[in-house]
CSV table of C-alpha atoms and ligand atoms in Angstrom, one decimal:
chain,number,residue,atom,x,y,z
A,19,MET,CA,91.5,95.2,82.7
A,20,ASP,CA,88.5,95.1,85.1
A,21,SER,CA,85.3,96.9,84.5
A,22,ILE,CA,82.2,97.7,86.6
A,23,LEU,CA,78.7,96.8,85.6
A,24,VAL,CA,75.9,98.8,87.2
A,25,LYS,CA,72.2,98.7,86.6
A,26,GLY,CA,69.6,101.3,87.6
A,27,ASN,CA,67.7,99.4,90.3
A,28,GLY,CA,65.8,101.7,92.6
A,29,ALA,CA,66.5,103.0,96.1
A,30,LEU,CA,69.5,102.4,98.3
A,31,ASN,CA,69.1,101.8,102.0
A,32,GLY,CA,71.5,100.8,104.7
A,33,GLN,CA,74.9,101.7,106.1
A,34,ILE,CA,78.3,102.3,104.5
A,35,LEU,CA,81.5,102.4,106.4
A,36,ILE,CA,83.7,105.3,105.4
A,37,ALA,CA,87.4,104.4,104.9
A,38,GLY,CA,90.4,106.4,106.0
A,39,ALA,CA,91.3,109.3,103.7
A,40,LYS,CA,93.4,108.6,100.7
A,41,ASN,CA,94.8,112.1,100.5
A,42,THR,CA,95.7,112.1,104.2
A,43,VAL,CA,97.3,108.7,104.4
A,44,LEU,CA,99.6,109.4,101.4
A,45,LYS,CA,101.0,112.5,103.1
A,46,LEU,CA,101.4,110.8,106.5
A,47,MET,CA,103.3,108.0,104.8
A,48,CYS,CA,105.8,110.6,103.3
A,49,ALA,CA,106.2,112.0,106.8
A,50,ALA,CA,107.8,108.7,107.9
A,51,LEU,CA,110.9,109.8,106.0
A,52,LEU,CA,111.5,112.5,108.6
A,53,THR,CA,112.5,110.2,111.4
A,54,ASP,CA,114.6,107.1,112.0
A,55,GLU,CA,111.9,105.8,114.4
A,56,PRO,CA,108.8,103.9,113.3
A,57,LEU,CA,105.6,105.7,112.3
A,58,THR,CA,102.5,103.6,112.6
A,59,LEU,CA,99.3,104.5,110.8
A,60,THR,CA,95.9,103.1,111.6
A,61,ASN,CA,92.5,103.3,109.8
A,62,VAL,CA,94.4,102.9,106.6
A,63,PRO,CA,92.2,102.4,103.4
A,64,ARG,CA,93.1,99.6,101.1
A,65,LEU,CA,93.8,101.4,97.8
A,66,ALA,CA,96.1,101.0,94.8
A,67,ASP,CA,97.7,104.4,95.5
A,68,ILE,CA,99.1,103.1,98.8
A,69,GLY,CA,100.9,100.3,97.1
A,70,THR,CA,102.3,102.8,94.6
A,71,LEU,CA,103.6,105.2,97.2
A,72,SER,CA,104.9,102.2,99.3
A,73,ASP,CA,107.1,101.3,96.2
A,74,VAL,CA,108.5,104.8,96.2
A,75,LEU,CA,109.2,104.9,99.9
A,76,GLU,CA,110.7,101.4,99.8
A,77,SER,CA,113.0,102.5,97.0
A,78,LEU,CA,114.4,105.2,99.4
A,79,GLY,CA,115.0,102.6,102.1
A,80,CYS,CA,111.8,102.9,104.2
A,81,GLU,CA,110.6,99.5,105.4
A,82,ILE,CA,106.9,99.1,105.3
A,83,ALA,CA,104.8,96.4,107.0
A,84,GLN,CA,101.1,95.9,106.5
A,85,LEU,CA,99.3,94.7,109.6
A,86,SER,CA,95.7,93.9,110.4
A,87,ASN,CA,94.9,93.0,106.8
A,88,GLY,CA,96.3,96.3,105.5
A,89,ARG,CA,94.4,98.5,108.0
A,90,VAL,CA,97.6,99.3,109.8
A,91,LEU,CA,100.9,100.4,108.2
A,92,ALA,CA,104.2,100.4,110.1
A,93,LEU,CA,106.8,102.5,108.3
A,94,ASN,CA,110.4,102.5,109.4
A,95,ALA,CA,112.9,104.7,107.7
A,96,THR,CA,115.8,103.9,110.0
A,97,GLU,CA,118.2,104.8,107.3
A,98,LEU,CA,117.6,106.4,103.9
A,99,THR,CA,119.5,104.2,101.4
A,100,SER,CA,118.7,106.3,98.4
A,101,HIS,CA,117.9,110.0,97.8
A,102,LYS,CA,116.4,109.5,94.4
A,103,ALA,CA,112.7,108.9,93.7
A,104,ASP,CA,112.6,107.4,90.2
A,105,TYR,CA,110.5,108.5,87.3
A,106,ASP,CA,108.9,105.1,86.8
A,107,LEU,CA,107.5,105.2,90.3
A,108,VAL,CA,106.7,108.9,90.7
A,109,ARG,CA,104.9,109.3,87.4
A,110,LYS,CA,102.2,106.9,88.6
A,111,LEU,CA,101.2,109.1,91.6
A,112,ARG,CA,101.5,112.9,92.0
A,113,ALA,CA,101.4,112.6,95.8
A,114,SER,CA,104.8,110.9,95.7
A,115,PHE,CA,106.3,114.3,94.9
A,116,ASN,CA,105.7,114.9,98.6
A,117,VAL,CA,108.7,112.8,99.5
A,118,LEU,CA,110.8,115.8,98.3
A,119,GLY,CA,110.4,118.0,101.4
A,120,PRO,CA,110.9,115.3,104.1
A,121,MET,CA,113.9,113.7,102.3
A,122,LEU,CA,115.6,117.0,101.7
A,123,ALA,CA,115.1,118.0,105.3
A,124,ARG,CA,116.4,114.7,106.7
A,125,ALA,CA,119.2,114.0,104.2
A,126,GLY,CA,120.2,117.4,102.9
A,127,GLU,CA,119.6,116.1,99.4
A,128,ALA,CA,116.7,114.8,97.3
A,129,ILE,CA,116.3,113.9,93.6
A,130,VAL,CA,112.7,113.5,92.7
A,131,SER,CA,111.2,113.0,89.3
A,132,MET,CA,108.6,115.6,88.2
A,133,PRO,CA,105.2,114.0,89.1
A,134,GLY,CA,102.4,112.4,87.1
A,135,GLY,CA,98.9,111.6,88.5
A,136,CYS,CA,95.4,112.2,87.1
A,137,ALA,CA,95.4,114.0,83.7
A,138,ILE,CA,93.2,116.8,85.0
A,139,GLY,CA,95.4,119.7,84.3
A,140,ALA,CA,99.0,121.0,84.0
A,141,ARG,CA,99.5,120.6,87.8
A,142,ALA,CA,102.8,122.5,88.1
A,143,VAL,CA,105.1,122.2,91.1
A,144,ASP,CA,106.5,125.8,91.0
A,145,MET,CA,105.1,126.6,94.5
A,146,HIS,CA,106.7,123.5,96.0
A,147,LEU,CA,110.0,124.4,94.6
A,148,ASP,CA,109.7,128.1,95.5
A,149,ALA,CA,108.9,127.1,99.1
A,150,LEU,CA,112.0,124.9,99.4
A,151,GLU,CA,114.2,127.6,97.9
A,152,ARG,CA,112.9,130.0,100.5
A,153,LEU,CA,114.0,127.5,103.1
A,154,GLY,CA,117.5,127.6,101.7
A,155,ALA,CA,117.6,124.7,99.3
A,156,THR,CA,119.3,124.9,95.9
A,157,ILE,CA,117.0,123.6,93.2
A,158,GLU,CA,118.1,122.4,89.8
A,159,LEU,CA,115.9,120.8,87.1
A,160,LYS,CA,117.7,118.2,85.1
A,161,ASP,CA,116.4,115.4,82.8
A,162,GLY,CA,112.9,115.6,84.2
A,163,TYR,CA,114.2,115.4,87.8
A,164,VAL,CA,114.2,118.0,90.6
A,165,HIS,CA,117.6,118.0,92.3
A,166,ALA,CA,117.3,119.7,95.7
A,167,THR,CA,120.2,120.2,98.0
A,168,ALA,CA,120.8,121.8,101.3
A,169,PRO,CA,124.1,120.4,102.7
A,170,ASN,CA,124.0,122.6,105.7
A,171,GLY,CA,120.4,122.1,106.5
A,172,LEU,CA,117.3,124.2,105.8
A,173,LYS,CA,116.6,127.5,107.5
A,174,GLY,CA,113.2,128.8,108.6
A,175,ALA,CA,111.7,131.4,106.3
A,176,GLU,CA,108.5,133.2,105.3
A,177,ILE,CA,106.7,131.3,102.6
A,178,PRO,CA,103.8,133.3,100.9
A,179,LEU,CA,102.0,130.9,98.5
A,180,ARG,CA,100.4,132.6,95.5
A,181,PHE,CA,97.6,130.0,95.7
A,182,ALA,CA,96.6,127.8,98.7
A,183,SER,CA,98.1,124.6,97.1
A,184,VAL,CA,97.5,121.5,99.2
A,185,GLY,CA,100.6,119.7,98.0
A,186,ALA,CA,102.9,122.8,98.3
A,187,THR,CA,101.7,123.6,101.8
A,188,GLU,CA,102.4,120.0,102.9
A,189,ASN,CA,105.8,119.7,101.3
A,190,ALA,CA,106.8,123.1,102.8
A,191,MET,CA,105.4,122.2,106.3
A,192,THR,CA,107.1,118.8,106.5
A,193,ALA,CA,110.5,120.3,105.3
A,194,ALA,CA,110.2,123.2,107.8
A,195,CYS,CA,109.8,120.8,110.8
A,196,LEU,CA,113.6,120.1,110.7
A,197,ALA,CA,114.7,123.6,109.5
A,198,LYS,CA,116.6,125.9,111.9
A,199,GLY,CA,114.3,128.6,113.2
A,200,THR,CA,110.8,129.7,112.4
A,201,THR,CA,108.9,129.2,109.2
A,202,VAL,CA,105.6,131.0,108.4
A,203,ILE,CA,103.5,129.6,105.5
A,204,LYS,CA,101.0,132.3,104.4
A,205,ASN,CA,97.9,131.6,102.3
A,206,ALA,CA,98.4,128.0,103.4
A,207,ALA,CA,95.9,125.3,102.4
A,208,ARG,CA,93.3,124.7,105.0
A,209,GLU,CA,92.2,121.2,103.9
A,210,PRO,CA,91.5,118.6,106.6
A,211,ASP,CA,94.2,116.5,105.1
A,212,THR,CA,96.8,119.2,105.7
A,213,LYS,CA,95.6,119.7,109.3
A,214,ALA,CA,95.7,115.9,109.8
A,215,LEU,CA,99.3,115.9,108.5
A,216,ALA,CA,100.2,118.6,111.0
A,217,ASP,CA,98.6,116.6,113.8
A,218,CYS,CA,100.7,113.6,112.8
A,219,LEU,CA,103.9,115.7,112.7
A,220,ILE,CA,103.1,117.2,116.1
A,221,ALA,CA,102.7,113.7,117.5
A,222,MET,CA,106.2,113.0,116.1
A,223,GLY,CA,107.6,116.0,118.0
A,224,ALA,CA,107.2,118.9,115.5
A,225,GLN,CA,106.2,122.3,116.7
A,226,ILE,CA,103.4,123.6,114.5
A,227,GLU,CA,100.7,126.1,115.1
A,228,GLY,CA,97.8,127.3,113.0
A,229,ALA,CA,97.3,124.2,110.8
A,230,GLY,CA,93.8,124.4,109.4
A,231,THR,CA,94.0,128.2,109.1
A,232,ASP,CA,95.7,130.2,106.3
A,233,THR,CA,98.8,130.9,108.4
A,234,ILE,CA,100.9,128.0,109.6
A,235,THR,CA,103.9,128.6,111.9
A,236,ILE,CA,106.5,126.0,112.3
A,237,GLN,CA,109.3,126.1,114.8
A,238,GLY,CA,112.1,123.8,113.6
A,239,VAL,CA,113.3,121.0,115.9
A,240,GLU,CA,116.5,119.0,115.7
A,241,LYS,CA,114.9,115.6,115.4
A,242,LEU,CA,111.5,114.0,115.1
A,243,HIS,CA,110.5,110.7,116.8
A,244,GLY,CA,108.1,107.8,116.0
A,245,ALA,CA,104.4,108.0,116.6
A,246,THR,CA,101.1,106.2,116.0
A,247,GLN,CA,98.4,108.2,114.2
A,248,ALA,CA,94.9,107.3,113.0
A,249,VAL,CA,93.9,108.4,109.5
A,250,ILE,CA,90.8,110.7,109.4
A,251,PRO,CA,87.7,109.6,107.4
A,252,ASP,CA,87.8,110.2,103.7
A,253,ARG,CA,85.6,113.2,103.0
A,254,ILE,CA,85.6,112.6,99.3
A,255,GLU,CA,84.4,109.0,99.6
A,256,MET,CA,81.8,110.3,102.1
A,257,GLY,CA,80.6,112.9,99.7
A,258,THR,CA,80.4,110.4,96.9
A,259,PHE,CA,78.2,108.1,98.9
A,260,MET,CA,76.0,111.0,100.0
A,261,ILE,CA,75.2,111.6,96.4
A,262,ALA,CA,74.3,107.9,95.7
A,263,PRO,CA,70.9,108.0,97.5
A,264,MET,CA,70.1,111.4,96.0
A,265,ILE,CA,70.5,109.9,92.6
A,266,ALA,CA,69.0,106.4,93.3
A,267,GLY,CA,66.5,107.3,96.1
A,268,GLY,CA,66.6,105.9,99.6
A,269,SER,CA,68.5,106.7,102.8
A,270,VAL,CA,72.0,105.8,103.7
A,271,GLU,CA,73.9,106.2,106.9
A,272,LEU,CA,77.6,106.8,106.5
A,273,LEU,CA,79.4,105.3,109.4
A,274,GLY,CA,82.3,107.6,110.5
A,275,GLY,CA,80.9,110.4,108.4
A,276,ARG,CA,81.5,113.9,109.6
A,277,MET,CA,79.8,117.1,108.4
A,278,ASP,CA,82.7,119.3,109.5
A,279,LEU,CA,84.9,117.7,106.9
A,280,ILE,CA,82.6,118.9,104.0
A,281,PRO,CA,80.9,122.1,105.1
A,282,SER,CA,80.2,123.7,101.7
A,283,PHE,CA,79.4,120.4,100.1
A,284,ALA,CA,76.9,119.6,102.8
A,285,GLN,CA,75.2,122.9,102.3
A,286,LYS,CA,74.9,122.3,98.5
A,287,MET,CA,73.5,118.9,99.2
A,288,GLU,CA,70.8,120.4,101.4
A,289,GLU,CA,70.0,123.0,98.7
A,290,ALA,CA,69.6,120.1,96.2
A,291,GLY,CA,67.0,118.6,98.6
A,292,ALA,CA,69.0,116.1,100.7
A,293,ILE,CA,68.1,115.7,104.4
A,294,LEU,CA,71.3,115.4,106.4
A,295,GLU,CA,71.3,114.2,110.0
A,296,GLU,CA,74.3,113.7,112.3
A,297,THR,CA,73.8,110.3,114.0
A,298,LYS,CA,75.5,108.6,116.8
A,299,HIS,CA,77.8,106.8,114.4
A,300,GLY,CA,78.1,109.2,111.5
A,301,LEU,CA,75.9,111.0,109.1
A,302,LYS,CA,72.6,110.0,107.5
A,303,VAL,CA,71.5,111.1,104.1
A,304,THR,CA,67.9,110.8,103.0
A,305,ASN,CA,66.3,111.5,99.7
A,306,PRO,CA,62.8,112.7,100.6
A,307,GLY,CA,61.6,111.8,97.1
A,308,ASN,CA,60.7,115.3,95.9
A,309,GLY,CA,63.1,115.4,93.0
A,310,ILE,CA,66.6,117.0,92.9
A,311,LYS,CA,66.7,120.8,92.8
A,312,PRO,CA,69.3,122.4,90.5
A,313,VAL,CA,72.2,124.0,92.4
A,314,ASN,CA,75.1,126.0,91.1
A,315,VAL,CA,78.5,125.3,92.5
A,316,THR,CA,82.0,126.8,92.2
A,317,THR,CA,85.0,124.6,93.3
A,318,GLU,CA,87.3,126.3,95.7
A,319,PRO,CA,90.0,125.5,98.2
A,320,PHE,CA,88.7,124.3,101.6
A,321,PRO,CA,86.3,125.2,103.2
A,322,GLY,CA,84.8,125.8,99.7
A,323,PHE,CA,83.2,123.2,97.5
A,324,PRO,CA,85.9,120.5,96.8
A,325,THR,CA,87.0,119.9,93.2
A,326,ASP,CA,87.2,116.2,94.0
A,327,LEU,CA,83.4,116.1,94.3
A,328,GLN,CA,82.6,118.2,91.2
A,329,ALA,CA,82.2,115.2,88.9
A,330,GLN,CA,79.9,113.3,91.3
A,331,PHE,CA,77.8,116.5,91.8
A,332,MET,CA,77.5,116.8,88.1
A,333,ALA,CA,76.1,113.2,87.9
A,334,MET,CA,73.5,114.3,90.4
A,335,MET,CA,72.6,117.5,88.5
A,336,CYS,CA,72.1,115.5,85.4
A,337,PHE,CA,68.8,114.3,87.0
A,338,ALA,CA,67.9,117.7,88.5
A,339,ASP,CA,64.6,119.5,87.8
A,340,GLY,CA,66.2,122.4,85.8
A,341,VAL,CA,69.5,124.0,84.9
A,342,SER,CA,72.7,124.2,87.0
A,343,PHE,CA,76.1,125.7,86.5
A,344,LEU,CA,79.2,124.1,87.7
A,345,ASN,CA,82.4,126.3,87.7
A,346,GLU,CA,85.7,124.5,88.1
A,347,THR,CA,88.4,126.9,89.3
A,348,ILE,CA,91.1,124.5,90.6
A,349,PHE,CA,92.0,122.4,87.6
A,350,GLU,CA,91.7,123.4,84.0
A,351,ASN,CA,90.8,120.1,82.5
A,352,ARG,CA,88.4,118.5,84.9
A,353,PHE,CA,85.3,117.9,82.9
A,354,MET,CA,86.4,114.7,81.2
A,355,HIS,CA,83.4,112.9,82.6
A,356,ALA,CA,81.0,115.3,80.7
A,357,PRO,CA,81.4,113.5,77.3
A,358,GLU,CA,80.9,110.1,78.9
A,359,LEU,CA,77.7,111.3,80.7
A,360,LEU,CA,76.5,112.6,77.3
A,361,ARG,CA,76.8,109.0,76.0
A,362,MET,CA,74.3,108.1,78.7
A,363,GLY,CA,71.9,110.7,77.6
A,364,ALA,CA,72.8,113.6,79.8
A,365,ASN,CA,72.5,117.2,78.7
A,366,VAL,CA,75.8,119.0,79.6
A,367,GLU,CA,77.6,121.8,77.8
A,368,VAL,CA,81.1,122.7,78.7
A,369,GLN,CA,82.6,126.1,77.9
A,370,GLY,CA,86.0,126.8,79.5
A,371,GLY,CA,85.7,126.3,83.2
A,372,THR,CA,81.9,126.2,83.3
A,373,ALA,CA,79.6,123.2,82.7
A,374,THR,CA,75.9,123.9,82.1
A,375,VAL,CA,73.9,120.9,83.1
A,376,THR,CA,70.2,120.7,82.1
A,377,GLY,CA,68.5,117.9,84.0
A,378,VAL,CA,66.9,115.1,82.0
A,379,GLU,CA,64.0,112.8,83.0
A,380,LYS,CA,66.0,109.7,82.3
A,381,MET,CA,69.4,108.5,81.2
A,382,ASN,CA,70.4,105.2,79.6
A,383,GLY,CA,73.1,102.7,80.4
A,384,ALA,CA,76.0,102.7,78.0
A,385,GLN,CA,79.6,101.6,77.7
A,386,VAL,CA,81.7,104.4,79.2
A,387,MET,CA,85.4,105.0,79.9
A,388,ALA,CA,86.8,106.1,83.2
A,389,THR,CA,89.3,108.9,82.5
A,390,ASP,CA,90.3,109.9,86.0
A,391,LEU,CA,89.6,108.9,89.5
A,392,ARG,CA,86.6,111.1,90.3
A,393,ALA,CA,85.3,111.0,86.8
A,394,SER,CA,85.1,107.2,87.0
A,395,VAL,CA,82.9,107.3,90.1
A,396,SER,CA,80.5,109.9,88.6
A,397,LEU,CA,79.7,107.4,85.8
A,398,ILE,CA,78.9,104.7,88.4
A,399,LEU,CA,76.7,107.1,90.2
A,400,ALA,CA,74.8,108.0,87.1
A,401,GLY,CA,74.5,104.3,86.3
A,402,LEU,CA,72.6,103.8,89.6
A,403,ARG,CA,69.6,105.5,88.0
A,404,ALA,CA,70.2,105.0,84.2
A,405,GLU,CA,67.9,102.6,82.5
A,406,GLY,CA,69.6,99.3,81.6
A,407,GLU,CA,73.2,98.5,82.1
A,408,THR,CA,76.2,100.8,82.3
A,409,GLN,CA,79.7,99.3,81.9
A,410,VAL,CA,82.5,101.5,83.2
A,411,ASN,CA,85.8,100.5,81.6
A,412,ARG,CA,89.3,101.1,82.7
A,413,VAL,CA,88.4,101.1,86.4
A,414,TYR,CA,92.0,101.1,87.6
A,415,HIS,CA,91.5,104.8,88.2
A,416,LEU,CA,88.7,103.9,90.5
A,417,ASP,CA,90.8,101.4,92.5
A,418,ARG,CA,93.3,104.2,93.1
A,419,GLY,CA,90.8,106.0,95.4
A,420,TYR,CA,87.8,103.8,96.3
A,421,GLU,CA,88.1,100.6,98.3
A,422,ARG,CA,85.9,98.0,96.6
A,423,ILE,CA,83.2,100.4,95.7
A,424,GLU,CA,81.0,97.6,94.2
A,425,GLN,CA,80.9,95.8,97.6
A,426,LYS,CA,79.9,99.0,99.5
A,427,LEU,CA,77.2,99.9,97.0
A,428,SER,CA,75.8,96.4,96.6
A,429,ALA,CA,75.5,96.2,100.4
A,430,VAL,CA,73.0,99.0,100.3
A,431,GLY,CA,71.0,97.5,97.5
A,432,ALA,CA,72.7,98.6,94.2
A,433,THR,CA,73.0,96.1,91.4
A,434,ILE,CA,76.7,96.4,90.7
A,435,GLU,CA,79.5,94.0,90.0
A,436,ARG,CA,83.1,93.9,89.0
A,437,VAL,CA,83.9,92.0,85.9
A,438,GLN,CA,87.5,90.7,85.9
A,439,GLY,CA,89.3,91.7,82.8
A,440,SER,CA,91.6,89.6,80.8
B,508,LIG,C1,95.5,117.8,96.2
B,508,LIG,C2,94.7,116.5,96.2
B,508,LIG,C3,93.7,116.4,95.1
B,508,LIG,C4,92.8,117.7,95.1
B,508,LIG,C5,93.7,118.9,95.1
B,508,LIG,C6,92.8,120.2,95.3
B,508,LIG,C7,96.3,114.9,97.1
B,508,LIG,C8,97.1,113.7,97.0
B,508,LIG,N1,95.6,115.4,96.1
B,508,LIG,O1,96.2,117.8,94.9
B,508,LIG,O2,92.9,115.2,95.2
B,508,LIG,O3,92.0,117.7,93.9
B,508,LIG,O4,94.6,118.9,96.2
B,508,LIG,O5,92.0,120.1,96.4
B,508,LIG,O6,96.2,115.5,98.2
B,508,LIG,N2,99.6,124.3,91.3
B,508,LIG,C9,100.5,125.1,90.7
B,508,LIG,N3,101.8,125.1,91.2
B,508,LIG,C10,102.2,124.3,92.3
B,508,LIG,C11,101.2,123.5,92.9
B,508,LIG,C12,99.9,123.6,92.4
B,508,LIG,O7,100.3,125.8,89.7
B,508,LIG,O8,103.3,124.3,92.7
B,508,LIG,C13,98.2,124.4,90.8
B,508,LIG,C14,97.7,123.0,90.3
B,508,LIG,O9,98.1,122.9,88.9
B,508,LIG,C15,96.2,123.1,90.4
B,508,LIG,C16,96.1,123.9,91.7
B,508,LIG,O10,97.3,124.6,91.9
B,508,LIG,O11,95.7,123.8,89.4
B,508,LIG,C17,95.7,123.1,92.9
B,508,LIG,O12,96.7,122.2,93.2
B,508,LIG,P1,97.0,121.6,94.6
B,508,LIG,O13,96.2,122.3,95.7
B,508,LIG,O14,98.5,121.7,94.8
B,508,LIG,O15,96.6,120.1,94.5
B,508,LIG,P2,97.4,118.8,94.7
B,508,LIG,O16,98.2,118.9,96.0
B,508,LIG,O17,98.1,118.4,93.5
């Protein structure tokens, strides 16, 4: 298995191109199941998760062609040849559970394995299932599979979510596009990825209002058609690369970066001392060299501070001039990076959902283990300033969500390389 070697080597300077968003493209791919016409996606990132979801979709009969070196995906679900998404495929990627809503809406039947994904918490799917039941589906759980049926089609309904779940909002919204009548999702997720999915569905002929707010109204239509949709920039990749110069020093322009995609995070970065400027081509982050101020954060649904940037923010706070508190409210087991950062000399104490991070003058390179996607990258970020060499093992997690991170970071001056595993 590959590993990444990174050495603390001073400031980073230059430009990094932000890829299309992983969490958007995965949901847009699932939407292809709603129509018998082609859905073409552009600005697609090249990530392992896309291959995994492609396997799931192909197993259902969706044909997928990669064009322009993988930057464009042409999906064609002319006919659904299977209604079952198998355990062996779904367990690798939680987002593949989002085939459930579209498949059920289009075919009246869907059998989908209960999902897997990063080991960051229980990650139940009760809200997904409740939403589909409200739309008139019959749901049974058998042998680790969800069997959902609606032989006479789905019917519009009111769906109040007990929590603004991203995945449940998206599964409900896609299913409701082909339901008869009006669906209103209350306490809906407001994440940019959810809004981007709505924009794609609208381009396919869906009638959706309010995406990006906490109330989404969907007027069901008989049929959706093909479309071409560009994937929005990846705000989590962007946030990760904003932290890099704060840890290592320097100034990096993120091409395609957009402040509106990360409002709370941007504010916390400024509190920590970063200088952020919107430029003609994106967003520039400069470390003024006055040290990192300690900043407390609490993860929340959008527009709050994203849980997917908590690990990276912790890596930055490890070098802050003082004590910061990081509260994780979205996932119950999302501090797995803390023990690995301790191995590099950090001072972090975790109690329940709160990590207390006391900044240290220096950290040292070490062998560390990537435990989930965002945890992996936090170790690389810390390694940019640690003395000596850090070896991050088990980087397959990283490849799920970051496109050749070593190339992007070395282009701005980092000493980082991938070592091919046996
Ligand atoms: C999505 C993102 C993930 C991000 C998360 C929160 C994708 C592919 N992944 O994950 O990167 O960290 O949003 O921003 O888009 N929950 C339930 N029951 C449900 C659904 C969720 O209890 O039916 C709980 C989960 O266990 C978790 C919380 O709600 O504790 C948030 O989950 P959710 O917003 O659904 O996240 P995902 O869609 O899985």
